[in-house]
PDB file of C-alpha atoms in Angstrom:
ATOM      1  CA  MET A  24       0.000   0.000   0.000  1.00  0.00           C
ATOM      2  CA  LEU A  25       1.239   3.500  -0.848  1.00  0.00           C
ATOM      3  CA  SER A  26       2.024   5.254   2.423  1.00  0.00           C
ATOM      4  CA  THR A  27       0.698   8.676   3.320  1.00  0.00           C
ATOM      5  CA  GLY A  28       4.245  10.004   3.360  1.00  0.00           C
ATOM      6  CA  ALA A  29       5.005   8.629  -0.094  1.00  0.00           C
ATOM      7  CA  LEU A  30       1.799  10.097  -1.504  1.00  0.00           C
ATOM      8  CA  ARG A  31       2.522  13.472   0.090  1.00  0.00           C
ATOM      9  CA  ALA A  32       5.931  13.451  -1.591  1.00  0.00           C
ATOM     10  CA  HIS A  33       4.329  12.545  -4.911  1.00  0.00           C
ATOM     11  CA  LEU A  34       1.724  15.314  -4.614  1.00  0.00           C
ATOM     12  CA  LEU A  35       4.488  17.861  -4.197  1.00  0.00           C
ATOM     13  CA  ALA A  36       6.815  16.417  -6.837  1.00  0.00           C
ATOM     14  CA  ALA A  37       4.053  16.212  -9.456  1.00  0.00           C
ATOM     15  CA  ARG A  38       2.724  19.651  -8.459  1.00  0.00           C
ATOM     16  CA  LEU A  39      -0.679  18.195  -7.706  1.00  0.00           C
ATOM     17  CA  ALA A  40      -0.347  20.119  -4.443  1.00  0.00           C
ATOM     18  CA  GLY A  41       2.071  22.681  -3.092  1.00  0.00           C
ATOM     19  CA  PRO A  42       2.759  25.400  -5.695  1.00  0.00           C
ATOM     20  CA  VAL A  43       0.536  24.428  -8.647  1.00  0.00           C
ATOM     21  CA  ALA A  44       0.286  25.551 -12.256  1.00  0.00           C
ATOM     22  CA  THR A  45      -2.991  27.393 -11.662  1.00  0.00           C
ATOM     23  CA  SER A  46      -2.144  31.067 -11.270  1.00  0.00           C
ATOM     24  CA  ARG A  47      -3.309  33.332  -8.490  1.00  0.00           C
ATOM     25  CA  GLU A  48      -4.759  35.617 -11.160  1.00  0.00           C
ATOM     26  CA  GLU A  49      -6.930  32.773 -12.527  1.00  0.00           C
ATOM     27  CA  SER A  50      -8.207  31.883  -9.074  1.00  0.00           C
ATOM     28  CA  LEU A  51      -9.048  35.467  -8.078  1.00  0.00           C
ATOM     29  CA  ARG A  52     -10.826  36.000 -11.402  1.00  0.00           C
ATOM     30  CA  SER A  53     -12.969  32.927 -10.728  1.00  0.00           C
ATOM     31  CA  TYR A  54     -13.864  34.195  -7.253  1.00  0.00           C
ATOM     32  CA  ARG A  55     -14.894  37.554  -8.693  1.00  0.00           C
ATOM     33  CA  LEU A  56     -17.048  35.912 -11.348  1.00  0.00           C
ATOM     34  CA  PHE A  57     -18.638  33.525  -8.861  1.00  0.00           C
ATOM     35  CA  ALA A  58     -19.500  36.408  -6.545  1.00  0.00           C
ATOM     36  CA  ALA A  59     -21.102  38.147  -9.537  1.00  0.00           C
ATOM     37  CA  GLY A  60     -23.230  35.067 -10.300  1.00  0.00           C
ATOM     38  CA  ASP A  61     -21.576  34.210 -13.604  1.00  0.00           C
ATOM     39  CA  PRO A  62     -22.951  30.788 -14.706  1.00  0.00           C
ATOM     40  CA  ARG A  63     -19.620  29.918 -16.325  1.00  0.00           C
ATOM     41  CA  VAL A  64     -18.174  29.697 -12.816  1.00  0.00           C
ATOM     42  CA  LEU A  65     -21.278  28.610 -10.884  1.00  0.00           C
ATOM     43  CA  ILE A  66     -21.275  25.434 -13.084  1.00  0.00           C
ATOM     44  CA  GLY A  67     -24.583  24.173 -11.742  1.00  0.00           C
ATOM     45  CA  ILE A  68     -24.520  25.390  -8.141  1.00  0.00           C
ATOM     46  CA  ASP A  69     -27.231  27.837  -7.107  1.00  0.00           C
ATOM     47  CA  PRO A  70     -25.767  29.299  -3.903  1.00  0.00           C
ATOM     48  CA  GLU A  71     -28.075  29.624  -0.918  1.00  0.00           C
ATOM     49  CA  TRP A  72     -25.749  32.009   0.884  1.00  0.00           C
ATOM     50  CA  THR A  73     -24.301  35.313  -0.237  1.00  0.00           C
ATOM     51  CA  TRP A  74     -20.718  34.800  -1.325  1.00  0.00           C
ATOM     52  CA  ARG A  75     -18.610  37.921  -1.727  1.00  0.00           C
ATOM     53  CA  GLN A  76     -15.138  37.636  -3.193  1.00  0.00           C
ATOM     54  CA  GLN A  77     -13.565  37.953   0.259  1.00  0.00           C
ATOM     55  CA  ASP A  78     -15.845  35.188   1.551  1.00  0.00           C
ATOM     56  CA  LEU A  79     -14.741  32.903  -1.265  1.00  0.00           C
ATOM     57  CA  LEU A  80     -11.113  33.705  -0.607  1.00  0.00           C
ATOM     58  CA  GLY A  81     -11.595  32.708   3.029  1.00  0.00           C
ATOM     59  CA  LEU A  82     -13.376  29.510   2.026  1.00  0.00           C
ATOM     60  CA  MET A  83     -10.664  28.530  -0.429  1.00  0.00           C
ATOM     61  CA  ALA A  84      -7.965  29.278   2.126  1.00  0.00           C
ATOM     62  CA  ASP A  85      -9.728  26.936   4.528  1.00  0.00           C
ATOM     63  CA  LYS A  86     -10.498  24.165   2.019  1.00  0.00           C
ATOM     64  CA  CYS A  87      -7.390  24.331  -0.191  1.00  0.00           C
ATOM     65  CA  GLY A  88      -4.757  26.246   1.688  1.00  0.00           C
ATOM     66  CA  VAL A  89      -4.457  29.148  -0.750  1.00  0.00           C
ATOM     67  CA  SER A  90      -3.305  32.460   0.659  1.00  0.00           C
ATOM     68  CA  ALA A  91      -6.094  34.351   2.429  1.00  0.00           C
ATOM     69  CA  ASP A  92      -4.325  37.655   1.765  1.00  0.00           C
ATOM     70  CA  PRO A  93      -6.330  39.679  -0.813  1.00  0.00           C
ATOM     71  CA  GLY A  94      -3.157  41.636  -1.522  1.00  0.00           C
ATOM     72  CA  HIS A  95      -1.506  38.499  -2.895  1.00  0.00           C
ATOM     73  CA  THR A  96      -2.521  38.854  -6.538  1.00  0.00           C
ATOM     74  CA  SER A  97       0.091  37.128  -8.673  1.00  0.00           C
ATOM     75  CA  GLY A  98       2.230  34.040  -9.004  1.00  0.00           C
ATOM     76  CA  CYS A  99       1.370  30.369  -8.600  1.00  0.00           C
ATOM     77  CA  ASP A 100      -1.474  29.367  -6.360  1.00  0.00           C
ATOM     78  CA  VAL A 101      -0.792  26.905  -3.548  1.00  0.00           C
ATOM     79  CA  ILE A 102      -2.644  23.825  -2.300  1.00  0.00           C
ATOM     80  CA  ASP A 103      -1.842  22.402   1.116  1.00  0.00           C
ATOM     81  CA  PRO A 104      -0.995  18.693   0.621  1.00  0.00           C
ATOM     82  CA  GLU A 105      -2.365  17.890   4.085  1.00  0.00           C
ATOM     83  CA  ARG A 106      -5.790  19.112   2.985  1.00  0.00           C
ATOM     84  CA  THR A 107      -5.516  17.011  -0.175  1.00  0.00           C
ATOM     85  CA  LEU A 108      -4.629  13.903   1.849  1.00  0.00           C
ATOM     86  CA  ALA A 109      -7.470  14.443   4.311  1.00  0.00           C
ATOM     87  CA  ALA A 110      -9.941  14.903   1.466  1.00  0.00           C
ATOM     88  CA  LEU A 111      -8.658  11.788  -0.326  1.00  0.00           C
ATOM     89  CA  ASP A 112      -9.329   9.804   2.849  1.00  0.00           C
ATOM     90  CA  ALA A 113     -12.879  11.195   3.006  1.00  0.00           C
ATOM     91  CA  PHE A 114     -13.326  10.483  -0.717  1.00  0.00           C
ATOM     92  CA  ALA A 115     -12.220   6.881  -0.148  1.00  0.00           C
ATOM     93  CA  GLY A 116     -14.702   6.626   2.706  1.00  0.00           C
ATOM     94  CA  ARG A 117     -17.601   7.535   0.411  1.00  0.00           C
ATOM     95  CA  LEU A 118     -16.416   4.964  -2.169  1.00  0.00           C
ATOM     96  CA  SER A 119     -16.209   2.307   0.527  1.00  0.00           C
ATOM     97  CA  ALA A 120     -19.714   3.109   1.769  1.00  0.00           C
ATOM     98  CA  ALA A 121     -21.100   2.897  -1.772  1.00  0.00           C
ATOM     99  CA  ALA A 122     -19.355  -0.430  -2.345  1.00  0.00           C
ATOM    100  CA  ARG A 123     -20.677  -1.922   0.906  1.00  0.00           C
ATOM    101  CA  ARG A 124     -24.283  -1.232  -0.076  1.00  0.00           C
ATOM    102  CA  ARG A 125     -23.640  -2.021  -3.770  1.00  0.00           C
ATOM    103  CA  ALA A 126     -24.979   1.377  -4.714  1.00  0.00           C
ATOM    104  CA  PRO A 127     -25.519   2.360  -8.342  1.00  0.00           C
ATOM    105  CA  VAL A 128     -22.975   4.991  -9.366  1.00  0.00           C
ATOM    106  CA  LEU A 129     -22.424   7.460 -12.196  1.00  0.00           C
ATOM    107  CA  LEU A 130     -18.997   8.779 -13.148  1.00  0.00           C
ATOM    108  CA  GLY A 131     -18.279  11.705 -15.450  1.00  0.00           C
ATOM    109  CA  THR A 132     -15.482  14.114 -16.239  1.00  0.00           C
ATOM    110  CA  GLY A 133     -14.927  17.455 -17.885  1.00  0.00           C
ATOM    111  CA  HIS A 134     -11.195  16.665 -17.971  1.00  0.00           C
ATOM    112  CA  PRO A 135     -11.078  13.464 -20.065  1.00  0.00           C
ATOM    113  CA  HIS A 136      -7.565  14.177 -21.339  1.00  0.00           C
ATOM    114  CA  ARG A 137      -6.232  14.109 -17.777  1.00  0.00           C
ATOM    115  CA  LEU A 138      -8.628  12.269 -15.475  1.00  0.00           C
ATOM    116  CA  LEU A 139     -10.300   9.537 -17.532  1.00  0.00           C
ATOM    117  CA  GLY A 140      -7.916   6.872 -16.242  1.00  0.00           C
ATOM    118  CA  PHE A 141      -8.501   7.872 -12.615  1.00  0.00           C
ATOM    119  CA  TYR A 142     -12.277   7.598 -12.897  1.00  0.00           C
ATOM    120  CA  ALA A 143     -12.166   4.457 -15.059  1.00  0.00           C
ATOM    121  CA  ALA A 144     -10.160   2.660 -12.375  1.00  0.00           C
ATOM    122  CA  LEU A 145     -12.785   3.651  -9.796  1.00  0.00           C
ATOM    123  CA  ALA A 146     -15.548   2.409 -12.107  1.00  0.00           C
ATOM    124  CA  ASP A 147     -13.800  -0.949 -12.501  1.00  0.00           C
ATOM    125  CA  ALA A 148     -13.290  -1.351  -8.760  1.00  0.00           C
ATOM    126  CA  LEU A 149     -16.840  -0.369  -7.854  1.00  0.00           C
ATOM    127  CA  SER A 150     -18.234  -2.703 -10.511  1.00  0.00           C
ATOM    128  CA  ALA A 151     -16.132  -5.559  -9.144  1.00  0.00           C
ATOM    129  CA  ALA A 152     -17.574  -4.817  -5.695  1.00  0.00           C
ATOM    130  CA  GLY A 153     -21.114  -5.254  -7.026  1.00  0.00           C
ATOM    131  CA  CYS A 154     -22.079  -1.659  -7.837  1.00  0.00           C
ATOM    132  CA  THR A 155     -23.942  -0.951 -11.062  1.00  0.00           C
ATOM    133  CA  VAL A 156     -22.016   1.647 -13.060  1.00  0.00           C
ATOM    134  CA  LEU A 157     -24.662   3.578 -14.976  1.00  0.00           C
ATOM    135  CA  THR A 158     -24.355   4.875 -18.548  1.00  0.00           C
ATOM    136  CA  PRO A 159     -27.629   6.753 -19.213  1.00  0.00           C
ATOM    137  CA  ALA A 160     -28.286   8.931 -22.282  1.00  0.00           C
ATOM    138  CA  HIS A 161     -25.388   7.471 -24.246  1.00  0.00           C
ATOM    139  CA  GLY A 162     -25.221   9.295 -27.586  1.00  0.00           C
ATOM    140  CA  SER A 163     -27.546  12.115 -26.558  1.00  0.00           C
ATOM    141  CA  SER A 164     -26.931  15.646 -27.831  1.00  0.00           C
ATOM    142  CA  VAL A 165     -26.034  18.381 -25.351  1.00  0.00           C
ATOM    143  CA  ASP A 166     -25.871  22.067 -26.344  1.00  0.00           C
ATOM    144  CA  ILE A 167     -23.052  23.684 -24.377  1.00  0.00           C
ATOM    145  CA  THR A 168     -22.060  27.346 -24.375  1.00  0.00           C
ATOM    146  CA  THR A 169     -18.358  27.671 -25.146  1.00  0.00           C
ATOM    147  CA  ARG A 170     -16.061  30.611 -25.805  1.00  0.00           C
ATOM    148  CA  PHE A 171     -16.957  30.110 -29.473  1.00  0.00           C
ATOM    149  CA  GLY A 172     -20.705  30.276 -28.810  1.00  0.00           C
ATOM    150  CA  LEU A 173     -23.300  27.521 -28.457  1.00  0.00           C
ATOM    151  CA  ARG A 174     -21.904  24.185 -29.622  1.00  0.00           C
ATOM    152  CA  THR A 175     -23.601  20.797 -29.794  1.00  0.00           C
ATOM    153  CA  HIS A 176     -21.744  17.918 -28.154  1.00  0.00           C
ATOM    154  CA  ASN A 177     -22.540  14.226 -27.855  1.00  0.00           C
ATOM    155  CA  LEU A 178     -22.626  12.414 -24.537  1.00  0.00           C
ATOM    156  CA  ASP A 179     -20.347   9.383 -24.685  1.00  0.00           C
ATOM    157  CA  TYR A 180     -18.973   6.793 -22.276  1.00  0.00           C
ATOM    158  CA  VAL A 181     -15.421   5.505 -22.320  1.00  0.00           C
ATOM    159  CA  ARG A 182     -14.711   2.674 -19.892  1.00  0.00           C
ATOM    160  CA  ARG A 183     -18.052   3.582 -18.257  1.00  0.00           C
ATOM    161  CA  VAL A 184     -16.986   7.169 -17.592  1.00  0.00           C
ATOM    162  CA  ALA A 185     -19.157   9.875 -19.145  1.00  0.00           C
ATOM    163  CA  LEU A 186     -17.686  12.674 -21.231  1.00  0.00           C
ATOM    164  CA  VAL A 187     -18.722  14.841 -24.143  1.00  0.00           C
ATOM    165  CA  ARG A 188     -17.346  15.008 -27.671  1.00  0.00           C
ATOM    166  CA  ALA A 189     -17.758  17.487 -30.463  1.00  0.00           C
ATOM    167  CA  PRO A 190     -19.742  15.871 -33.312  1.00  0.00           C
ATOM    168  CA  GLY A 191     -17.465  13.882 -35.574  1.00  0.00           C
ATOM    169  CA  ALA A 192     -14.568  13.942 -33.118  1.00  0.00           C
ATOM    170  CA  GLY A 193     -12.867  10.711 -32.276  1.00  0.00           C
ATOM    171  CA  ALA A 194     -14.304   8.692 -35.122  1.00  0.00           C
ATOM    172  CA  ALA A 195     -11.124   6.639 -35.067  1.00  0.00           C
ATOM    173  CA  GLY A 196     -11.144   6.414 -31.271  1.00  0.00           C
ATOM    174  CA  ARG A 197      -8.249   8.835 -30.853  1.00  0.00           C
ATOM    175  CA  GLU A 198     -10.059  11.849 -29.398  1.00  0.00           C
ATOM    176  CA  PRO A 199     -10.498  11.389 -25.619  1.00  0.00           C
ATOM    177  CA  GLY A 200     -13.251  13.984 -25.372  1.00  0.00           C
ATOM    178  CA  ALA A 201     -13.810  17.691 -24.801  1.00  0.00           C
ATOM    179  CA  HIS A 202     -12.922  19.825 -21.810  1.00  0.00           C
ATOM    180  CA  THR A 203     -16.038  21.322 -20.234  1.00  0.00           C
ATOM    181  CA  HIS A 204     -17.237  22.832 -16.965  1.00  0.00           C
ATOM    182  CA  SER A 205     -20.915  22.600 -17.917  1.00  0.00           C
ATOM    183  CA  PRO A 206     -23.527  20.923 -15.673  1.00  0.00           C
ATOM    184  CA  LEU A 207     -25.690  20.142 -18.720  1.00  0.00           C
ATOM    185  CA  PRO A 208     -24.173  16.696 -19.422  1.00  0.00           C
ATOM    186  CA  VAL A 209     -25.004  15.364 -15.960  1.00  0.00           C
ATOM    187  CA  ARG A 210     -28.469  16.918 -16.096  1.00  0.00           C
ATOM    188  CA  THR A 211     -29.017  15.197 -19.445  1.00  0.00           C
ATOM    189  CA  ALA A 212     -27.860  11.847 -18.081  1.00  0.00           C
ATOM    190  CA  LEU A 213     -29.945  12.052 -14.914  1.00  0.00           C
ATOM    191  CA  ALA A 214     -33.045  13.237 -16.770  1.00  0.00           C
ATOM    192  CA  ALA A 215     -32.763  10.358 -19.248  1.00  0.00           C
ATOM    193  CA  ALA A 216     -32.451   7.821 -16.445  1.00  0.00           C
ATOM    194  CA  ALA A 217     -35.473   9.270 -14.650  1.00  0.00           C
ATOM    195  CA  GLU A 218     -37.640   9.502 -17.773  1.00  0.00           C
ATOM    196  CA  ALA A 219     -36.858   5.901 -18.669  1.00  0.00           C
ATOM    197  CA  GLY A 220     -37.872   4.765 -15.204  1.00  0.00           C
ATOM    198  CA  GLY A 221     -34.413   3.299 -14.777  1.00  0.00           C
ATOM    199  CA  THR A 222     -31.999   3.171 -11.890  1.00  0.00           C
ATOM    200  CA  LEU A 223     -30.754   6.483 -10.545  1.00  0.00           C
ATOM    201  CA  PRO A 224     -27.293   6.841  -9.042  1.00  0.00           C
ATOM    202  CA  GLU A 225     -26.823   6.916  -5.302  1.00  0.00           C
ATOM    203  CA  LEU A 226     -23.381   8.441  -5.828  1.00  0.00           C
ATOM    204  CA  VAL A 227     -22.023  10.679  -8.606  1.00  0.00           C
ATOM    205  CA  ILE A 228     -18.242  10.914  -8.960  1.00  0.00           C
ATOM    206  CA  GLY A 229     -16.443  13.440 -11.132  1.00  0.00           C
ATOM    207  CA  ASP A 230     -15.408  17.058 -11.438  1.00  0.00           C
ATOM    208  CA  HIS A 231     -16.691  20.452 -12.585  1.00  0.00           C
ATOM    209  CA  GLY A 232     -20.356  20.434 -13.610  1.00  0.00           C
ATOM    210  CA  TRP A 233     -20.721  16.689 -13.023  1.00  0.00           C
ATOM    211  CA  VAL A 234     -20.349  17.242  -9.284  1.00  0.00           C
ATOM    212  CA  CYS A 235     -22.090  20.607  -9.009  1.00  0.00           C
ATOM    213  CA  GLY A 236     -24.977  19.698 -11.307  1.00  0.00           C
ATOM    214  CA  ALA A 237     -25.642  16.419  -9.493  1.00  0.00           C
ATOM    215  CA  GLY A 238     -25.252  17.909  -6.035  1.00  0.00           C
ATOM    216  CA  GLN A 239     -27.627  20.754  -6.844  1.00  0.00           C
ATOM    217  CA  LEU A 240     -30.264  18.178  -7.826  1.00  0.00           C
ATOM    218  CA  GLY A 241     -29.924  16.343  -4.514  1.00  0.00           C
ATOM    219  CA  PHE A 242     -27.653  13.465  -5.517  1.00  0.00           C
ATOM    220  CA  GLU A 243     -24.682  12.614  -3.353  1.00  0.00           C
ATOM    221  CA  ALA A 244     -21.642  13.871  -5.261  1.00  0.00           C
ATOM    222  CA  ILE A 245     -17.905  13.725  -4.684  1.00  0.00           C
ATOM    223  CA  GLY A 246     -15.030  14.907  -6.825  1.00  0.00           C
ATOM    224  CA  LEU A 247     -11.816  16.735  -7.534  1.00  0.00           C
ATOM    225  CA  ALA A 248     -11.309  20.489  -7.929  1.00  0.00           C
ATOM    226  CA  ASP A 249      -8.571  23.034  -8.533  1.00  0.00           C
ATOM    227  CA  THR A 250      -8.157  26.396  -6.815  1.00  0.00           C
ATOM    228  CA  ASP A 251     -10.015  28.193  -9.618  1.00  0.00           C
ATOM    229  CA  ASP A 252     -13.139  26.011  -9.189  1.00  0.00           C
ATOM    230  CA  PRO A 253     -14.828  27.582  -6.141  1.00  0.00           C
ATOM    231  CA  ALA A 254     -18.278  26.191  -7.014  1.00  0.00           C
ATOM    232  CA  LEU A 255     -17.475  22.690  -5.765  1.00  0.00           C
ATOM    233  CA  PHE A 256     -16.171  24.007  -2.450  1.00  0.00           C
ATOM    234  CA  VAL A 257     -19.219  26.260  -2.051  1.00  0.00           C
ATOM    235  CA  GLY A 258     -21.375  23.193  -2.719  1.00  0.00           C
ATOM    236  CA  GLU A 259     -19.477  21.343  -0.010  1.00  0.00           C
ATOM    237  CA  ALA A 260     -19.783  24.248   2.445  1.00  0.00           C
ATOM    238  CA  GLU A 261     -23.539  24.494   1.812  1.00  0.00           C
ATOM    239  CA  GLY A 262     -24.061  20.734   2.135  1.00  0.00           C
ATOM    240  CA  ARG A 263     -24.822  19.784  -1.467  1.00  0.00           C
ATOM    241  CA  VAL A 264     -21.466  18.192  -2.262  1.00  0.00           C
ATOM    242  CA  SER A 265     -20.143  15.508   0.084  1.00  0.00           C
ATOM    243  CA  VAL A 266     -16.390  15.608  -0.555  1.00  0.00           C
ATOM    244  CA  VAL A 267     -14.112  17.774  -2.699  1.00  0.00           C
ATOM    245  CA  VAL A 268     -10.436  16.902  -3.087  1.00  0.00           C
ATOM    246  CA  PRO A 269      -8.275  20.000  -3.701  1.00  0.00           C
ATOM    247  CA  LEU A 270      -5.590  19.356  -6.307  1.00  0.00           C
ATOM    248  CA  ASP A 271      -4.384  20.481  -9.709  1.00  0.00           C
ATOM    249  CA  ASP A 272      -6.818  18.793 -12.083  1.00  0.00           C
ATOM    250  CA  ALA A 273      -4.779  19.267 -15.270  1.00  0.00           C
ATOM    251  CA  VAL A 274      -1.380  17.638 -14.806  1.00  0.00           C
ATOM    252  CA  ARG A 275      -0.217  14.594 -16.793  1.00  0.00           C
ATOM    253  CA  SER A 276      -2.688  11.710 -16.622  1.00  0.00           C
ATOM    254  CA  ASP A 277      -0.111   9.246 -15.266  1.00  0.00           C
ATOM    255  CA  TYR A 278       0.522  11.498 -12.269  1.00  0.00           C
ATOM    256  CA  TYR A 279      -2.915  10.535 -10.909  1.00  0.00           C
ATOM    257  CA  ARG A 280      -2.106   6.804 -10.771  1.00  0.00           C
ATOM    258  CA  PRO A 281      -0.635   6.912  -7.256  1.00  0.00           C
ATOM    259  CA  LEU A 282      -3.819   8.679  -6.106  1.00  0.00           C
ATOM    260  CA  THR A 283      -5.860   5.884  -7.646  1.00  0.00           C
ATOM    261  CA  ARG A 284      -3.874   3.230  -5.774  1.00  0.00           C
ATOM    262  CA  TYR A 285      -4.086   5.177  -2.519  1.00  0.00           C
ATOM    263  CA  VAL A 286      -7.839   5.763  -2.733  1.00  0.00           C
ATOM    264  CA  LEU A 287      -8.685   2.204  -3.701  1.00  0.00           C
ATOM    265  CA  ASN A 288      -6.508   0.827  -0.908  1.00  0.00           C
ATOM    266  CA  ARG A 289      -8.118   3.164   1.616  1.00  0.00           C
ATOM    267  CA  ALA A 290     -11.554   2.118   0.375  1.00  0.00           C
ATOM    268  CA  CYS A 291     -10.595  -1.588   0.535  1.00  0.00           C
ATOM    269  CA  LEU A 292     -11.332  -1.848  -3.187  1.00  0.00           C
ATOM    270  CA  SER A 293      -7.916  -2.851  -4.509  1.00  0.00           C
ATOM    271  CA  GLN A 294      -8.089  -5.641  -7.042  1.00  0.00           C
TER     272      GLN A 294
END
């Protein structure tokens, strides 16, 4: 089993925690936009409380370990590896609980280039433990607002992990999917499952809009988030998201493998 000390060292060496690639400017911009109610940053969360920029900065300092000093406006942002480790343990606890009751689960990512392997390993382990890994609305169209305007994407599943693709992309199986923060894919998947009278997930696992969109609708949701994704941490603070793991969500895909081993060992799901 990967020790806590070894994982802490890996988090720092891979820049998953400690000084990360996400800039302070990016994070502060996200907090400003969230406080202004910009849906591009709310990504499915409808806040119950009033969140000013200074409130968000305090929340992110508490949850991630970023600097709480509003005068710190440039450079790399920082994630406290101890907070990442504690959240990974809580994340593993939710996986273990789902496995014990053989709960149906749904996994989805807006970072397929980086995180598909992480989620696919969880899907395999949960399936082996007796959980049904759901794949509702496969092939459905989802209209997502991008920086280029409204674009239609298709909901796809790779290794039982949901993602979206631009039409025609990946015809040869080479395109891993599109990057998105939108909550519309998870809403589409959940609506399709409900309309078909099928099984609904008892746990949704993912990032970005997959977590926020599911949590806002009352589904238990857990996931990963960077310092410029305050919506997930607001969802956690307000009780609509169960666990958020603070880390850089856009490093090389193989850098997440030690996290996979650690989480599955902690959850007693290693195969």
